Amino acid sequence: MAGRATRLWHSLSTVHPARTVVAAFAGVILLGTALLSLPLSSEQSGATGFVTSVFTATAAVCVTGLTVVDTGTYWSGFGEGVILALIQVGGFGIMTMASLLALLISGKLRLRMQLTAQAETKSLGIGDVRRVLIGVAGITAAVELAVGAVLALRFRFGYGESVGEAVYLGFFHAVAAFNNGGFSLHADSLTRYAEDPWVTLPIAAAVILGGIGFPVLLELLRHRERRRRTGRRGWSLHTRLTLMTTAVLLLTGTVLTCLLEWANPRTLGSFDWDEKLLNGFFHSAMTRSAGFSTLDIGAMEASTLLMTCALMFIGGGSAGTAGGIKVTTFAVLGVAILAEVRGEPSSGILGRRLAPHVLRQALTVALLGVGLVMAAALVLLTLVEARVEAVLFEVVSAFGTVGLSTGITADLPVSGQLVVALLMFVGRLGPVTLVSALALRERTRRYQLPEERPVIG
């Protein structure tokens, strides 16, 4: 039995880098569950139940923000510290964190660790890993410190919090925002700050920066240096596609949220026009994968919930802290559809032709995502009596590691909460990564099958 377990662990940790990433995330979730189960982690008497602990640990590591208990009142200071650490590790990347620590301690990385770090950070090559790790750490620290400082000052002088409490609130929400975690120390999330741009805008900025992905952030920071050294102009296709699609989705979400909720007295209806625009933009930014809310999600119109589901399913940028199928996947599929409608032999955008395998990857990611969402929604609908749109919203929020909720998650039965936790895990890792990790072996076909063209449509 011991030999079989050893062989299984060897298969998970050495055969395929994706398997190491999956095993690492699962291991950290189990560790977080054990820590949150300790009596000192909660304000309640006795140990926390397994389901509550594993759900919270999964939500934190997968930077989702869905909760079954109120974070600020249920968990003790130790428990909140554990949650914050899990958010940071999950958002930063477990293998990225491990590789960075090894780099700091020993000054070098073994090939296997470079491969797993490369698989998680989506770095272009082995030679880029060291540079990417240091860059990711620097960006993370800079954004979290800057946003945390702004929030701490606002909480101190705008709301009269003590210095210690203001600093704690500021940096907790800054870490959760940049990592797209969505955990808040307030029971109403950020509803009490709905009219305060000094709180909502810094948090939205951190969410957007974390959500566009580290490769894009690194390229933006190093573009001027590379241009001066090589004379090359312009960003890569990935960066341009990510920025353009993110901007379009942010604008679309803001406009639709304002239009659909403008007169709803339970959401935007009670605000002035400028506050409506502020909260419409904030809601659109949170659908990138953040999970904070200044509006009552359960009181939104069904049309707004459907629109929000679409944005959450798309998510943010690749190799960042956001979830979903990613904006580049969405853009590639849109380009492929447009090319097919026009009858063009290949798909191209921004002066570049897309490789066929990129289209296959995008289609695989999207269809696996749709299948997982539909399957999970079907299971939950058999377990609970709730509106279809509410269940679908909760499922998409879990898959996209968003954390926005209509309020039904805490009322789900144990089996339903475990389904949502599993969906968060799959959503954080990505369907393709998980499928690749679970594959028994890679196969290379040494022949071509005869070509056939079935009727489509």
CSV table of C-alpha atoms in Angstrom, one decimal:
chain,number,residue,atom,x,y,z
A,1,MET,CA,0.0,0.0,0.0
A,2,ALA,CA,2.8,2.4,0.9
A,3,GLY,CA,4.6,1.5,-2.4
A,4,ARG,CA,1.5,2.3,-4.3
A,5,ALA,CA,1.0,5.7,-2.6
A,6,THR,CA,4.7,6.5,-3.3
A,7,ARG,CA,4.3,5.6,-7.0
A,8,LEU,CA,1.1,7.8,-7.1
A,9,TRP,CA,2.9,10.8,-5.6
A,10,HIS,CA,5.8,10.3,-8.0
A,11,SER,CA,3.3,10.3,-10.9
A,12,LEU,CA,1.7,13.5,-9.6
A,13,SER,CA,4.9,15.4,-8.9
A,14,THR,CA,7.3,14.5,-11.6
A,15,VAL,CA,5.7,13.2,-14.8
A,16,HIS,CA,3.7,16.4,-15.7
A,17,PRO,CA,4.3,19.9,-14.3
A,18,ALA,CA,0.5,20.5,-14.3
A,19,ARG,CA,0.1,17.6,-11.9
A,20,THR,CA,2.5,19.2,-9.5
A,21,VAL,CA,0.5,22.4,-9.6
A,22,VAL,CA,-2.8,20.5,-8.9
A,23,ALA,CA,-1.3,18.5,-6.1
A,24,ALA,CA,0.2,21.7,-4.6
A,25,PHE,CA,-3.1,23.6,-4.6
A,26,ALA,CA,-4.8,20.5,-3.1
A,27,GLY,CA,-2.1,20.2,-0.4
A,28,VAL,CA,-2.4,23.9,0.6
A,29,ILE,CA,-6.2,23.7,0.8
A,30,LEU,CA,-5.9,20.7,3.1
A,31,LEU,CA,-3.4,22.6,5.3
A,32,GLY,CA,-5.7,25.6,5.4
A,33,THR,CA,-8.6,23.4,6.3
A,34,ALA,CA,-6.6,21.9,9.2
A,35,LEU,CA,-5.7,25.4,10.5
A,36,LEU,CA,-9.2,26.8,10.2
A,37,SER,CA,-10.6,23.8,12.0
A,38,LEU,CA,-8.5,24.7,15.1
A,39,PRO,CA,-10.5,26.1,18.0
A,40,LEU,CA,-8.4,29.3,18.1
A,41,SER,CA,-9.3,30.1,14.5
A,42,SER,CA,-12.9,31.1,15.3
A,43,GLU,CA,-14.7,33.3,17.8
A,44,GLN,CA,-17.1,30.4,18.4
A,45,SER,CA,-16.6,27.8,21.1
A,46,GLY,CA,-15.0,24.5,19.9
A,47,ALA,CA,-13.6,23.6,16.6
A,48,THR,CA,-15.1,24.6,13.2
A,49,GLY,CA,-16.8,21.9,11.2
A,50,PHE,CA,-15.0,20.3,8.4
A,51,VAL,CA,-17.3,21.5,5.6
A,52,THR,CA,-17.1,25.1,6.7
A,53,SER,CA,-13.3,24.9,7.1
A,54,VAL,CA,-12.7,23.2,3.7
A,55,PHE,CA,-15.1,25.5,1.9
A,56,THR,CA,-13.5,28.6,3.3
A,57,ALA,CA,-9.9,27.3,2.7
A,58,THR,CA,-10.9,26.4,-0.9
A,59,ALA,CA,-12.5,29.8,-1.5
A,60,ALA,CA,-9.3,31.5,-0.1
A,61,VAL,CA,-6.7,29.5,-2.0
A,62,CYS,CA,-8.8,29.7,-5.2
A,63,VAL,CA,-9.3,33.4,-4.5
A,64,THR,CA,-13.0,33.2,-4.9
A,65,GLY,CA,-14.6,35.0,-2.0
A,66,LEU,CA,-17.7,32.9,-1.6
A,67,THR,CA,-18.4,32.3,2.0
A,68,VAL,CA,-20.7,30.2,4.2
A,69,VAL,CA,-20.0,32.3,7.4
A,70,ASP,CA,-19.3,36.0,7.9
A,71,THR,CA,-15.6,36.4,7.8
A,72,GLY,CA,-15.4,39.4,10.1
A,73,THR,CA,-17.4,38.0,12.9
A,74,TYR,CA,-17.0,34.2,12.7
A,75,TRP,CA,-13.2,34.0,12.4
A,76,SER,CA,-10.8,35.1,15.1
A,77,GLY,CA,-7.8,37.3,14.4
A,78,PHE,CA,-5.7,34.1,13.8
A,79,GLY,CA,-8.4,32.7,11.5
A,80,GLU,CA,-8.5,35.9,9.5
A,81,GLY,CA,-4.7,35.8,9.3
A,82,VAL,CA,-4.9,32.2,7.9
A,83,ILE,CA,-7.4,33.3,5.3
A,84,LEU,CA,-5.3,36.3,4.3
A,85,ALA,CA,-2.2,34.1,3.9
A,86,LEU,CA,-4.2,31.5,1.8
A,87,ILE,CA,-5.5,34.3,-0.4
A,88,GLN,CA,-1.9,35.6,-0.9
A,89,VAL,CA,-0.5,32.2,-1.6
A,90,GLY,CA,-3.4,31.2,-3.9
A,91,GLY,CA,-3.3,34.5,-5.9
A,92,PHE,CA,0.5,34.7,-6.1
A,93,GLY,CA,0.6,31.0,-7.2
A,94,ILE,CA,1.7,28.2,-5.0
A,95,MET,CA,4.5,26.9,-7.3
A,96,THR,CA,5.5,30.5,-8.0
A,97,MET,CA,5.8,31.1,-4.3
A,98,ALA,CA,7.8,27.9,-3.7
A,99,SER,CA,10.1,28.7,-6.7
A,100,LEU,CA,10.7,32.2,-5.4
A,101,LEU,CA,11.6,31.0,-1.9
A,102,ALA,CA,14.0,28.4,-3.4
A,103,LEU,CA,15.5,31.2,-5.5
A,104,LEU,CA,16.0,33.4,-2.5
A,105,ILE,CA,17.4,30.7,-0.3
A,106,SER,CA,19.6,28.8,-2.7
A,107,GLY,CA,20.0,31.3,-5.5
A,108,LYS,CA,19.1,28.6,-8.2
A,109,LEU,CA,16.2,26.6,-9.3
A,110,ARG,CA,16.1,22.9,-10.3
A,111,LEU,CA,14.8,22.0,-13.7
A,112,ARG,CA,11.7,20.4,-12.4
A,113,MET,CA,10.8,23.5,-10.3
A,114,GLN,CA,11.5,25.7,-13.3
A,115,LEU,CA,9.1,23.6,-15.3
A,116,THR,CA,6.3,23.8,-12.7
A,117,ALA,CA,6.8,27.5,-12.2
A,118,GLN,CA,6.8,28.0,-16.0
A,119,ALA,CA,3.5,26.0,-16.2
A,120,GLU,CA,1.8,28.2,-13.6
A,121,THR,CA,3.1,31.6,-14.6
A,122,LYS,CA,2.8,31.0,-18.3
A,123,SER,CA,6.3,32.3,-18.8
A,124,LEU,CA,7.6,31.9,-22.4
A,125,GLY,CA,10.7,29.8,-21.6
A,126,ILE,CA,12.9,28.3,-19.0
A,127,GLY,CA,15.3,31.3,-19.2
A,128,ASP,CA,12.4,33.7,-18.4
A,129,VAL,CA,11.4,31.9,-15.1
A,130,ARG,CA,13.8,33.7,-12.8
A,131,ARG,CA,13.0,37.1,-14.2
A,132,VAL,CA,9.2,36.4,-14.1
A,133,LEU,CA,9.3,35.3,-10.5
A,134,ILE,CA,11.1,38.4,-9.3
A,135,GLY,CA,8.8,40.6,-11.4
A,136,VAL,CA,5.7,39.0,-10.1
A,137,ALA,CA,6.8,39.4,-6.5
A,138,GLY,CA,7.7,43.1,-7.1
A,139,ILE,CA,4.4,43.9,-8.8
A,140,THR,CA,2.4,42.2,-6.1
A,141,ALA,CA,4.2,44.0,-3.2
A,142,ALA,CA,4.1,47.4,-4.9
A,143,VAL,CA,0.3,47.3,-5.7
A,144,GLU,CA,-0.7,45.8,-2.4
A,145,LEU,CA,1.4,48.3,-0.4
A,146,ALA,CA,0.2,51.3,-2.4
A,147,VAL,CA,-3.5,50.4,-2.3
A,148,GLY,CA,-3.3,49.3,1.3
A,149,ALA,CA,-1.7,52.7,2.3
A,150,VAL,CA,-4.5,54.6,0.5
A,151,LEU,CA,-7.2,52.6,2.1
A,152,ALA,CA,-5.6,52.8,5.6
A,153,LEU,CA,-5.4,56.6,5.3
A,154,ARG,CA,-9.1,56.7,4.2
A,155,PHE,CA,-10.3,54.5,7.0
A,156,ARG,CA,-8.2,56.4,9.6
A,157,PHE,CA,-9.2,60.0,8.6
A,158,GLY,CA,-12.5,59.4,6.8
A,159,TYR,CA,-14.1,56.9,9.2
A,160,GLY,CA,-12.3,57.5,12.5
A,161,GLU,CA,-10.8,54.1,12.8
A,162,SER,CA,-7.8,53.6,15.1
A,163,VAL,CA,-4.4,53.4,13.5
A,164,GLY,CA,-4.1,49.7,14.0
A,165,GLU,CA,-7.6,48.9,12.8
A,166,ALA,CA,-7.3,51.3,9.8
A,167,VAL,CA,-4.0,49.6,8.7
A,168,TYR,CA,-5.5,46.1,9.2
A,169,LEU,CA,-8.6,46.9,7.2
A,170,GLY,CA,-6.7,48.7,4.5
A,171,PHE,CA,-4.1,46.0,3.8
A,172,PHE,CA,-6.6,43.1,4.3
A,173,HIS,CA,-8.8,44.5,1.6
A,174,ALA,CA,-5.8,45.5,-0.6
A,175,VAL,CA,-4.5,41.9,-0.6
A,176,ALA,CA,-7.9,40.5,-1.3
A,177,ALA,CA,-8.5,43.0,-4.1
A,178,PHE,CA,-5.2,42.5,-6.0
A,179,ASN,CA,-5.5,38.7,-5.7
A,180,ASN,CA,-9.2,39.0,-6.8
A,181,GLY,CA,-10.2,37.3,-3.6
A,182,GLY,CA,-13.3,39.1,-2.7
A,183,PHE,CA,-13.1,38.4,1.1
A,184,SER,CA,-14.3,41.4,3.2
A,185,LEU,CA,-14.2,41.9,6.9
A,186,HIS,CA,-17.7,43.5,6.7
A,187,ALA,CA,-20.9,41.4,6.6
A,188,ASP,CA,-22.3,43.7,3.8
A,189,SER,CA,-19.0,43.4,1.8
A,190,LEU,CA,-18.4,47.1,0.7
A,191,THR,CA,-22.0,48.3,0.6
A,192,ARG,CA,-21.3,50.9,3.3
A,193,TYR,CA,-18.7,52.5,1.0
A,194,ALA,CA,-20.9,52.6,-2.0
A,195,GLU,CA,-20.8,56.4,-2.1
A,196,ASP,CA,-17.1,56.7,-1.3
A,197,PRO,CA,-14.7,56.7,-4.4
A,198,TRP,CA,-11.7,56.9,-2.1
A,199,VAL,CA,-12.4,53.3,-1.1
A,200,THR,CA,-14.1,51.8,-4.2
A,201,LEU,CA,-11.8,53.2,-6.9
A,202,PRO,CA,-8.5,52.0,-5.3
A,203,ILE,CA,-10.0,48.6,-4.8
A,204,ALA,CA,-11.3,48.5,-8.4
A,205,ALA,CA,-7.8,49.5,-9.6
A,206,ALA,CA,-6.2,46.7,-7.7
A,207,VAL,CA,-8.7,44.2,-9.0
A,208,ILE,CA,-8.2,45.3,-12.6
A,209,LEU,CA,-4.4,45.2,-12.3
A,210,GLY,CA,-4.4,41.8,-10.7
A,211,GLY,CA,-6.9,40.6,-13.3
A,212,ILE,CA,-5.2,41.5,-16.5
A,213,GLY,CA,-2.4,39.0,-15.8
A,214,PHE,CA,1.3,39.2,-14.8
A,215,PRO,CA,2.6,38.7,-18.3
A,216,VAL,CA,0.8,41.9,-19.4
A,217,LEU,CA,2.0,43.8,-16.4
A,218,LEU,CA,5.6,42.8,-16.8
A,219,GLU,CA,5.5,43.7,-20.5
A,220,LEU,CA,4.0,47.1,-19.7
A,221,LEU,CA,6.7,47.8,-17.1
A,222,ARG,CA,9.5,46.7,-19.3
A,223,HIS,CA,8.3,48.1,-22.6
A,224,ARG,CA,10.2,51.4,-22.4
A,225,GLU,CA,13.4,49.6,-21.4
A,226,ARG,CA,13.1,47.1,-24.3
A,227,ARG,CA,12.3,49.8,-26.7
A,228,ARG,CA,15.4,51.8,-25.8
A,229,ARG,CA,17.6,48.7,-25.9
A,230,THR,CA,16.3,47.1,-29.1
A,231,GLY,CA,14.5,49.9,-30.9
A,232,ARG,CA,11.3,47.7,-31.2
A,233,ARG,CA,8.0,49.5,-31.0
A,234,GLY,CA,4.6,48.2,-29.9
A,235,TRP,CA,3.3,45.6,-27.5
A,236,SER,CA,2.9,41.9,-28.1
A,237,LEU,CA,-0.4,40.6,-29.6
A,238,HIS,CA,-1.2,39.0,-26.2
A,239,THR,CA,-0.9,42.3,-24.4
A,240,ARG,CA,-2.8,44.3,-26.9
A,241,LEU,CA,-5.6,41.7,-27.1
A,242,THR,CA,-5.8,41.5,-23.3
A,243,LEU,CA,-6.0,45.3,-22.8
A,244,MET,CA,-8.4,45.9,-25.6
A,245,THR,CA,-10.8,43.2,-24.6
A,246,THR,CA,-10.6,44.1,-20.9
A,247,ALA,CA,-11.4,47.8,-21.7
A,248,VAL,CA,-14.4,46.8,-23.9
A,249,LEU,CA,-15.8,44.4,-21.3
A,250,LEU,CA,-15.4,47.0,-18.5
A,251,LEU,CA,-17.2,49.6,-20.5
A,252,THR,CA,-19.9,47.2,-21.6
A,253,GLY,CA,-20.5,46.0,-18.0
A,254,THR,CA,-20.6,49.6,-16.7
A,255,VAL,CA,-23.1,50.7,-19.4
A,256,LEU,CA,-25.4,47.7,-19.1
A,257,THR,CA,-25.4,47.7,-15.3
A,258,CYS,CA,-26.4,51.4,-15.2
A,259,LEU,CA,-29.1,50.9,-17.9
A,260,LEU,CA,-30.6,47.8,-16.3
A,261,GLU,CA,-30.4,48.9,-12.7
A,262,TRP,CA,-30.8,52.7,-13.1
A,263,ALA,CA,-34.4,52.8,-11.7
A,264,ASN,CA,-34.2,49.8,-9.4
A,265,PRO,CA,-34.9,51.2,-6.0
A,266,ARG,CA,-33.1,48.3,-4.3
A,267,THR,CA,-29.8,48.8,-6.1
A,268,LEU,CA,-28.9,52.0,-8.1
A,269,GLY,CA,-32.3,53.7,-7.9
A,270,SER,CA,-31.5,55.5,-4.6
A,271,PHE,CA,-28.2,57.1,-5.8
A,272,ASP,CA,-27.4,60.3,-7.6
A,273,TRP,CA,-26.3,60.0,-11.2
A,274,ASP,CA,-22.6,60.2,-10.4
A,275,GLU,CA,-22.9,57.6,-7.7
A,276,LYS,CA,-24.9,55.4,-10.1
A,277,LEU,CA,-22.0,55.6,-12.6
A,278,LEU,CA,-19.5,54.9,-9.8
A,279,ASN,CA,-21.3,51.8,-8.6
A,280,GLY,CA,-22.0,50.6,-12.2
A,281,PHE,CA,-18.3,50.8,-12.9
A,282,PHE,CA,-17.4,49.1,-9.7
A,283,HIS,CA,-19.8,46.2,-10.3
A,284,SER,CA,-18.4,45.8,-13.8
A,285,ALA,CA,-14.8,45.7,-12.4
A,286,MET,CA,-15.8,43.1,-9.8
A,287,THR,CA,-17.0,40.7,-12.5
A,288,ARG,CA,-13.4,40.4,-13.6
A,289,SER,CA,-13.1,37.9,-10.7
A,290,ALA,CA,-13.0,40.0,-7.6
A,291,GLY,CA,-16.3,39.4,-5.7
A,292,PHE,CA,-16.6,42.6,-3.7
A,293,SER,CA,-20.0,44.3,-3.9
A,294,THR,CA,-21.5,47.7,-3.1
A,295,LEU,CA,-25.0,46.6,-4.3
A,296,ASP,CA,-27.4,43.9,-3.2
A,297,ILE,CA,-26.8,41.2,-5.8
A,298,GLY,CA,-29.9,39.3,-4.8
A,299,ALA,CA,-32.0,42.4,-5.5
A,300,MET,CA,-30.8,42.9,-9.1
A,301,GLU,CA,-32.9,42.3,-12.1
A,302,ALA,CA,-32.8,38.9,-13.8
A,303,SER,CA,-31.4,40.6,-16.9
A,304,THR,CA,-28.5,42.1,-14.8
A,305,LEU,CA,-27.7,38.7,-13.3
A,306,LEU,CA,-27.5,37.1,-16.7
A,307,MET,CA,-25.2,39.9,-18.0
A,308,THR,CA,-23.1,39.5,-14.9
A,309,CYS,CA,-22.9,35.7,-15.5
A,310,ALA,CA,-21.5,36.3,-19.0
A,311,LEU,CA,-18.8,38.7,-17.7
A,312,MET,CA,-17.9,36.4,-14.8
A,313,PHE,CA,-17.6,33.4,-17.2
A,314,ILE,CA,-15.2,35.4,-19.4
A,315,GLY,CA,-13.1,36.5,-16.4
A,316,GLY,CA,-9.8,38.3,-16.7
A,317,GLY,CA,-6.4,37.9,-18.2
A,318,SER,CA,-4.2,34.8,-18.4
A,319,ALA,CA,-1.6,34.0,-15.8
A,320,GLY,CA,-3.1,36.5,-13.3
A,321,THR,CA,-5.2,36.3,-10.2
A,322,ALA,CA,-8.5,36.3,-12.2
A,323,GLY,CA,-10.6,33.3,-13.2
A,324,GLY,CA,-13.0,32.5,-16.0
A,325,ILE,CA,-12.1,31.3,-19.5
A,326,LYS,CA,-10.0,34.4,-19.9
A,327,VAL,CA,-10.4,37.5,-22.1
A,328,THR,CA,-7.9,36.2,-24.7
A,329,THR,CA,-9.9,33.0,-25.1
A,330,PHE,CA,-13.1,35.1,-25.6
A,331,ALA,CA,-11.4,37.3,-28.1
A,332,VAL,CA,-9.9,34.4,-30.1
A,333,LEU,CA,-13.3,32.7,-30.3
A,334,GLY,CA,-14.8,36.0,-31.5
A,335,VAL,CA,-12.2,36.4,-34.2
A,336,ALA,CA,-12.7,32.8,-35.3
A,337,ILE,CA,-16.4,33.3,-35.6
A,338,LEU,CA,-16.0,36.5,-37.6
A,339,ALA,CA,-13.5,34.9,-40.0
A,340,GLU,CA,-15.9,32.0,-40.6
A,341,VAL,CA,-18.8,34.3,-41.2
A,342,ARG,CA,-16.7,36.2,-43.7
A,343,GLY,CA,-15.6,33.0,-45.4
A,344,GLU,CA,-11.9,33.7,-44.7
A,345,PRO,CA,-9.5,30.7,-44.8
A,346,SER,CA,-7.7,31.7,-41.5
A,347,SER,CA,-8.4,33.9,-38.5
A,348,GLY,CA,-6.4,37.0,-37.9
A,349,ILE,CA,-6.4,40.1,-35.7
A,350,LEU,CA,-4.3,43.2,-35.3
A,351,GLY,CA,-2.1,42.2,-38.2
A,352,ARG,CA,-1.4,38.7,-37.0
A,353,ARG,CA,-2.7,35.3,-38.1
A,354,LEU,CA,-3.8,33.0,-35.3
A,355,ALA,CA,-2.3,29.5,-35.3
A,356,PRO,CA,-4.8,26.6,-35.6
A,357,HIS,CA,-3.8,25.1,-32.3
A,358,VAL,CA,-4.7,28.4,-30.6
A,359,LEU,CA,-8.2,28.1,-31.9
A,360,ARG,CA,-8.5,24.5,-30.7
A,361,GLN,CA,-7.3,25.5,-27.2
A,362,ALA,CA,-9.7,28.4,-27.0
A,363,LEU,CA,-12.6,26.2,-28.1
A,364,THR,CA,-11.6,23.4,-25.6
A,365,VAL,CA,-11.4,25.8,-22.7
A,366,ALA,CA,-14.7,27.4,-23.5
A,367,LEU,CA,-16.6,24.2,-24.0
A,368,LEU,CA,-15.2,22.5,-21.0
A,369,GLY,CA,-16.2,25.6,-19.0
A,370,VAL,CA,-19.8,25.5,-20.3
A,371,GLY,CA,-20.0,21.8,-19.6
A,372,LEU,CA,-18.8,22.2,-16.0
A,373,VAL,CA,-21.1,25.1,-15.3
A,374,MET,CA,-24.1,23.3,-16.8
A,375,ALA,CA,-23.4,20.1,-14.9
A,376,ALA,CA,-22.9,21.9,-11.6
A,377,ALA,CA,-26.1,23.9,-12.1
A,378,LEU,CA,-28.0,20.8,-12.8
A,379,VAL,CA,-26.7,19.1,-9.6
A,380,LEU,CA,-27.5,22.2,-7.4
A,381,LEU,CA,-31.0,22.5,-8.9
A,382,THR,CA,-31.8,18.9,-7.8
A,383,LEU,CA,-30.5,19.8,-4.2
A,384,VAL,CA,-32.1,23.1,-3.5
A,385,GLU,CA,-35.3,25.0,-4.3
A,386,ALA,CA,-34.2,28.3,-5.7
A,387,ARG,CA,-34.6,30.4,-8.8
A,388,VAL,CA,-32.7,29.1,-11.8
A,389,GLU,CA,-31.0,32.4,-12.4
A,390,ALA,CA,-29.8,32.5,-8.7
A,391,VAL,CA,-28.4,29.0,-8.9
A,392,LEU,CA,-26.7,29.7,-12.3
A,393,PHE,CA,-25.2,32.9,-10.9
A,394,GLU,CA,-23.7,31.1,-8.0
A,395,VAL,CA,-22.3,28.4,-10.2
A,396,VAL,CA,-20.7,30.8,-12.6
A,397,SER,CA,-19.3,32.9,-9.8
A,398,ALA,CA,-17.7,29.7,-8.3
A,399,PHE,CA,-16.3,28.6,-11.7
A,400,GLY,CA,-15.0,32.1,-12.5
A,401,THR,CA,-13.5,32.4,-8.9
A,402,VAL,CA,-15.4,35.6,-8.6
A,403,GLY,CA,-17.2,35.4,-5.2
A,404,LEU,CA,-20.3,37.5,-6.0
A,405,SER,CA,-23.4,35.9,-4.6
A,406,THR,CA,-27.1,36.2,-4.6
A,407,GLY,CA,-27.0,34.9,-1.0
A,408,ILE,CA,-27.9,31.2,-1.5
A,409,THR,CA,-24.4,29.7,-0.9
A,410,ALA,CA,-24.7,29.7,2.9
A,411,ASP,CA,-28.1,28.0,2.7
A,412,LEU,CA,-26.9,25.2,0.4
A,413,PRO,CA,-26.8,21.7,1.9
A,414,VAL,CA,-23.5,20.1,2.7
A,415,SER,CA,-23.5,18.3,-0.7
A,416,GLY,CA,-24.2,21.5,-2.5
A,417,GLN,CA,-21.4,23.4,-0.7
A,418,LEU,CA,-18.9,20.6,-1.6
A,419,VAL,CA,-20.0,20.9,-5.3
A,420,VAL,CA,-19.4,24.6,-5.2
A,421,ALA,CA,-16.0,24.1,-3.5
A,422,LEU,CA,-15.0,21.6,-6.2
A,423,LEU,CA,-16.1,24.0,-8.9
A,424,MET,CA,-13.9,26.8,-7.3
A,425,PHE,CA,-10.9,24.4,-7.4
A,426,VAL,CA,-11.4,23.6,-11.0
A,427,GLY,CA,-12.0,27.2,-11.9
A,428,ARG,CA,-8.8,28.4,-10.2
A,429,LEU,CA,-6.6,25.8,-11.9
A,430,GLY,CA,-8.4,25.9,-15.2
A,431,PRO,CA,-10.2,23.0,-16.9
A,432,VAL,CA,-7.4,22.3,-19.4
A,433,THR,CA,-4.7,22.2,-16.6
A,434,LEU,CA,-6.8,19.8,-14.5
A,435,VAL,CA,-7.6,17.6,-17.5
A,436,SER,CA,-3.9,17.6,-18.5
A,437,ALA,CA,-2.9,16.7,-14.9
A,438,LEU,CA,-5.4,13.8,-14.7
A,439,ALA,CA,-4.4,12.4,-18.1
A,440,LEU,CA,-2.6,9.0,-17.7
A,441,ARG,CA,0.0,9.8,-20.3
A,442,GLU,CA,0.7,12.0,-23.3
A,443,ARG,CA,0.3,10.3,-26.6
A,444,THR,CA,1.9,11.1,-29.9
A,445,ARG,CA,0.0,10.0,-33.0
A,446,ARG,CA,2.5,8.7,-35.7
A,447,TYR,CA,-0.1,8.7,-38.5
A,448,GLN,CA,-2.8,10.8,-40.0
A,449,LEU,CA,-6.4,9.6,-40.4
A,450,PRO,CA,-8.3,10.1,-43.7
A,451,GLU,CA,-10.0,13.5,-43.9
A,452,GLU,CA,-13.8,13.8,-43.9
A,453,ARG,CA,-16.1,16.8,-43.7
A,454,PRO,CA,-19.4,16.2,-41.9
A,455,VAL,CA,-22.2,18.7,-42.4
A,456,ILE,CA,-22.0,21.5,-39.8
A,457,GLY,CA,-25.0,23.7,-38.9
